[in-house]
Amino acid sequence: MTKAEEVYTKVEALIAQGKTKAEAFKLLAAEYGQPVNSIRGSYYSSTSGKSGTTRSRRRETTPEDALADARRALEQAIASVDREVEAAKERSEEAKAEYEALKGSAAERKKSIGERLEALK
């Protein structure tokens, strides 16, 4: 068992006893005589890969990989254009609604301001 696996096991045992991760890290740091961040690093390095997901790492980029990456980027760009058009349409509709509201209330607002202006004379 590696140190990281040992730390992981001990932290999980302390959590099962009701401790928080932070408390478990502090207790193990004292036990090992190491900084808390060292224990935290060991714990998390042991957890990587346990979730079942792994990052793919390429040793080299093949022409097929480059084409796939380019295709993915262009497909995302198309989706971005669609989102931009939809957002512009929404802004346009909001602006039109604001225009209509202002236009509809303009006469009454001008009349009210005119009345107050007359009252000041």
mmCIF file of C-alpha atoms in Angstrom:
data_model
loop_
_atom_site.group_PDB
_atom_site.id
_atom_site.type_symbol
_atom_site.label_atom_id
_atom_site.label_comp_id
_atom_site.label_asym_id
_atom_site.label_seq_id
_atom_site.Cartn_x
_atom_site.Cartn_y
_atom_site.Cartn_z
ATOM 1 C CA MET A 1 0.000 0.000 0.000
ATOM 2 C CA THR A 2 1.371 3.392 -0.983
ATOM 3 C CA LYS A 3 1.429 6.312 1.418
ATOM 4 C CA ALA A 4 -1.297 8.024 -0.610
ATOM 5 C CA GLU A 5 -3.524 4.941 -0.308
ATOM 6 C CA GLU A 6 -2.795 4.759 3.418
ATOM 7 C CA VAL A 7 -3.677 8.446 3.874
ATOM 8 C CA TYR A 8 -6.855 7.961 1.839
ATOM 9 C CA THR A 9 -7.897 4.987 3.964
ATOM 10 C CA LYS A 10 -7.206 6.804 7.233
ATOM 11 C CA VAL A 11 -9.021 9.973 6.123
ATOM 12 C CA GLU A 12 -12.062 7.948 5.055
ATOM 13 C CA ALA A 13 -12.021 6.113 8.414
ATOM 14 C CA LEU A 14 -11.922 9.414 10.309
ATOM 15 C CA ILE A 15 -14.773 10.769 8.181
ATOM 16 C CA ALA A 16 -16.773 7.639 9.016
ATOM 17 C CA GLN A 17 -16.205 8.477 12.700
ATOM 18 C CA GLY A 18 -17.783 11.896 12.171
ATOM 19 C CA LYS A 19 -14.740 14.054 11.469
ATOM 20 C CA THR A 20 -14.646 16.519 8.596
ATOM 21 C CA LYS A 21 -12.015 16.163 5.899
ATOM 22 C CA ALA A 22 -10.257 19.259 7.234
ATOM 23 C CA GLU A 23 -10.102 17.754 10.729
ATOM 24 C CA ALA A 24 -8.883 14.439 9.347
ATOM 25 C CA PHE A 25 -6.144 16.175 7.361
ATOM 26 C CA LYS A 26 -4.999 18.048 10.485
ATOM 27 C CA LEU A 27 -4.944 14.894 12.619
ATOM 28 C CA LEU A 28 -2.954 12.952 10.039
ATOM 29 C CA ALA A 29 -0.579 15.880 9.494
ATOM 30 C CA ALA A 30 0.233 15.767 13.210
ATOM 31 C CA GLU A 31 0.563 11.975 13.110
ATOM 32 C CA TYR A 32 2.936 12.017 10.127
ATOM 33 C CA GLY A 33 4.707 15.223 11.168
ATOM 34 C CA GLN A 34 3.971 16.791 7.795
ATOM 35 C CA PRO A 35 2.174 19.905 6.612
ATOM 36 C CA VAL A 36 -1.593 19.662 6.167
ATOM 37 C CA ASN A 37 -1.245 20.430 2.457
ATOM 38 C CA SER A 38 1.072 17.445 2.032
ATOM 39 C CA ILE A 39 -1.553 15.147 3.549
ATOM 40 C CA ARG A 40 -4.287 16.754 1.459
ATOM 41 C CA GLY A 41 -2.181 16.221 -1.668
ATOM 42 C CA SER A 42 -1.623 12.570 -0.798
ATOM 43 C CA TYR A 43 -5.352 12.066 -0.223
ATOM 44 C CA TYR A 44 -6.372 13.633 -3.522
ATOM 45 C CA SER A 45 -3.611 11.968 -5.527
ATOM 46 C CA SER A 46 -4.962 8.656 -4.275
ATOM 47 C CA THR A 47 -8.510 9.550 -5.299
ATOM 48 C CA SER A 48 -7.602 10.410 -8.890
ATOM 49 C CA GLY A 49 -8.773 7.662 -11.178
ATOM 50 C CA LYS A 50 -11.131 6.123 -8.587
ATOM 51 C CA SER A 51 -14.141 7.877 -10.094
ATOM 52 C CA GLY A 52 -13.845 5.733 -13.188
ATOM 53 C CA THR A 53 -13.045 8.650 -15.441
ATOM 54 C CA THR A 54 -9.590 9.177 -16.772
ATOM 55 C CA ARG A 55 -8.132 11.859 -18.937
ATOM 56 C CA SER A 56 -6.773 10.705 -22.225
ATOM 57 C CA ARG A 57 -3.226 11.746 -22.789
ATOM 58 C CA ARG A 58 -1.768 11.777 -26.236
ATOM 59 C CA ARG A 59 1.853 11.037 -26.683
ATOM 60 C CA GLU A 60 1.676 12.552 -30.134
ATOM 61 C CA THR A 61 -0.930 14.224 -32.269
ATOM 62 C CA THR A 62 -1.781 12.249 -35.347
ATOM 63 C CA PRO A 63 -3.355 13.813 -38.432
ATOM 64 C CA GLU A 64 -6.619 12.070 -37.494
ATOM 65 C CA ASP A 65 -6.495 13.623 -34.005
ATOM 66 C CA ALA A 66 -5.827 17.059 -35.481
ATOM 67 C CA LEU A 67 -8.742 16.710 -37.906
ATOM 68 C CA ALA A 68 -11.061 15.531 -35.135
ATOM 69 C CA ASP A 69 -10.027 18.488 -32.951
ATOM 70 C CA ALA A 70 -10.550 20.914 -35.835
ATOM 71 C CA ARG A 71 -13.936 19.401 -36.663
ATOM 72 C CA ARG A 72 -15.005 19.681 -33.011
ATOM 73 C CA ALA A 73 -13.864 23.314 -32.850
ATOM 74 C CA LEU A 74 -15.761 24.205 -36.026
ATOM 75 C CA GLU A 75 -18.909 22.456 -34.807
ATOM 76 C CA GLN A 76 -18.682 24.438 -31.561
ATOM 77 C CA ALA A 77 -18.244 27.629 -33.610
ATOM 78 C CA ILE A 78 -21.446 26.866 -35.530
ATOM 79 C CA ALA A 79 -23.304 26.354 -32.258
ATOM 80 C CA SER A 80 -21.865 29.657 -30.979
ATOM 81 C CA VAL A 81 -23.158 31.510 -34.027
ATOM 82 C CA ASP A 82 -26.621 30.070 -33.444
ATOM 83 C CA ARG A 83 -26.508 31.184 -29.785
ATOM 84 C CA GLU A 84 -25.346 34.684 -30.803
ATOM 85 C CA VAL A 85 -28.186 35.026 -33.317
ATOM 86 C CA GLU A 86 -30.739 33.918 -30.725
ATOM 87 C CA ALA A 87 -29.346 36.346 -28.134
ATOM 88 C CA ALA A 88 -29.450 39.200 -30.668
ATOM 89 C CA LYS A 89 -33.042 38.320 -31.534
ATOM 90 C CA GLU A 90 -33.998 38.445 -27.840
ATOM 91 C CA ARG A 91 -32.267 41.830 -27.406
ATOM 92 C CA SER A 92 -34.017 43.109 -30.527
ATOM 93 C CA GLU A 93 -37.420 42.008 -29.227
ATOM 94 C CA GLU A 94 -36.721 43.624 -25.855
ATOM 95 C CA ALA A 95 -35.671 46.872 -27.572
ATOM 96 C CA LYS A 96 -38.794 46.835 -29.738
ATOM 97 C CA ALA A 97 -40.997 46.294 -26.669
ATOM 98 C CA GLU A 98 -39.244 49.188 -24.902
ATOM 99 C CA TYR A 99 -39.726 51.392 -27.973
ATOM 100 C CA GLU A 100 -43.422 50.567 -28.146
ATOM 101 C CA ALA A 101 -43.880 51.238 -24.411
ATOM 102 C CA LEU A 102 -42.093 54.595 -24.613
ATOM 103 C CA LYS A 103 -43.951 55.577 -27.772
ATOM 104 C CA GLY A 104 -47.282 54.648 -26.202
ATOM 105 C CA SER A 105 -46.684 56.666 -23.053
ATOM 106 C CA ALA A 106 -44.941 59.645 -24.682
ATOM 107 C CA ALA A 107 -48.027 61.815 -25.175
ATOM 108 C CA GLU A 108 -49.201 61.379 -21.580
ATOM 109 C CA ARG A 109 -45.734 61.972 -20.145
ATOM 110 C CA LYS A 110 -45.286 65.116 -22.254
ATOM 111 C CA LYS A 111 -48.721 66.367 -21.171
ATOM 112 C CA SER A 112 -47.879 65.764 -17.498
ATOM 113 C CA ILE A 113 -44.538 67.549 -17.805
ATOM 114 C CA GLY A 114 -46.238 70.424 -19.660
ATOM 115 C CA GLU A 115 -48.788 70.810 -16.865
ATOM 116 C CA ARG A 116 -46.042 71.000 -14.271
ATOM 117 C CA LEU A 117 -44.192 73.484 -16.433
ATOM 118 C CA GLU A 118 -47.284 75.696 -16.577
ATOM 119 C CA ALA A 119 -47.628 75.442 -12.792
ATOM 120 C CA LEU A 120 -44.135 76.881 -12.404
ATOM 121 C CA LYS A 121 -44.976 80.044 -14.392
#
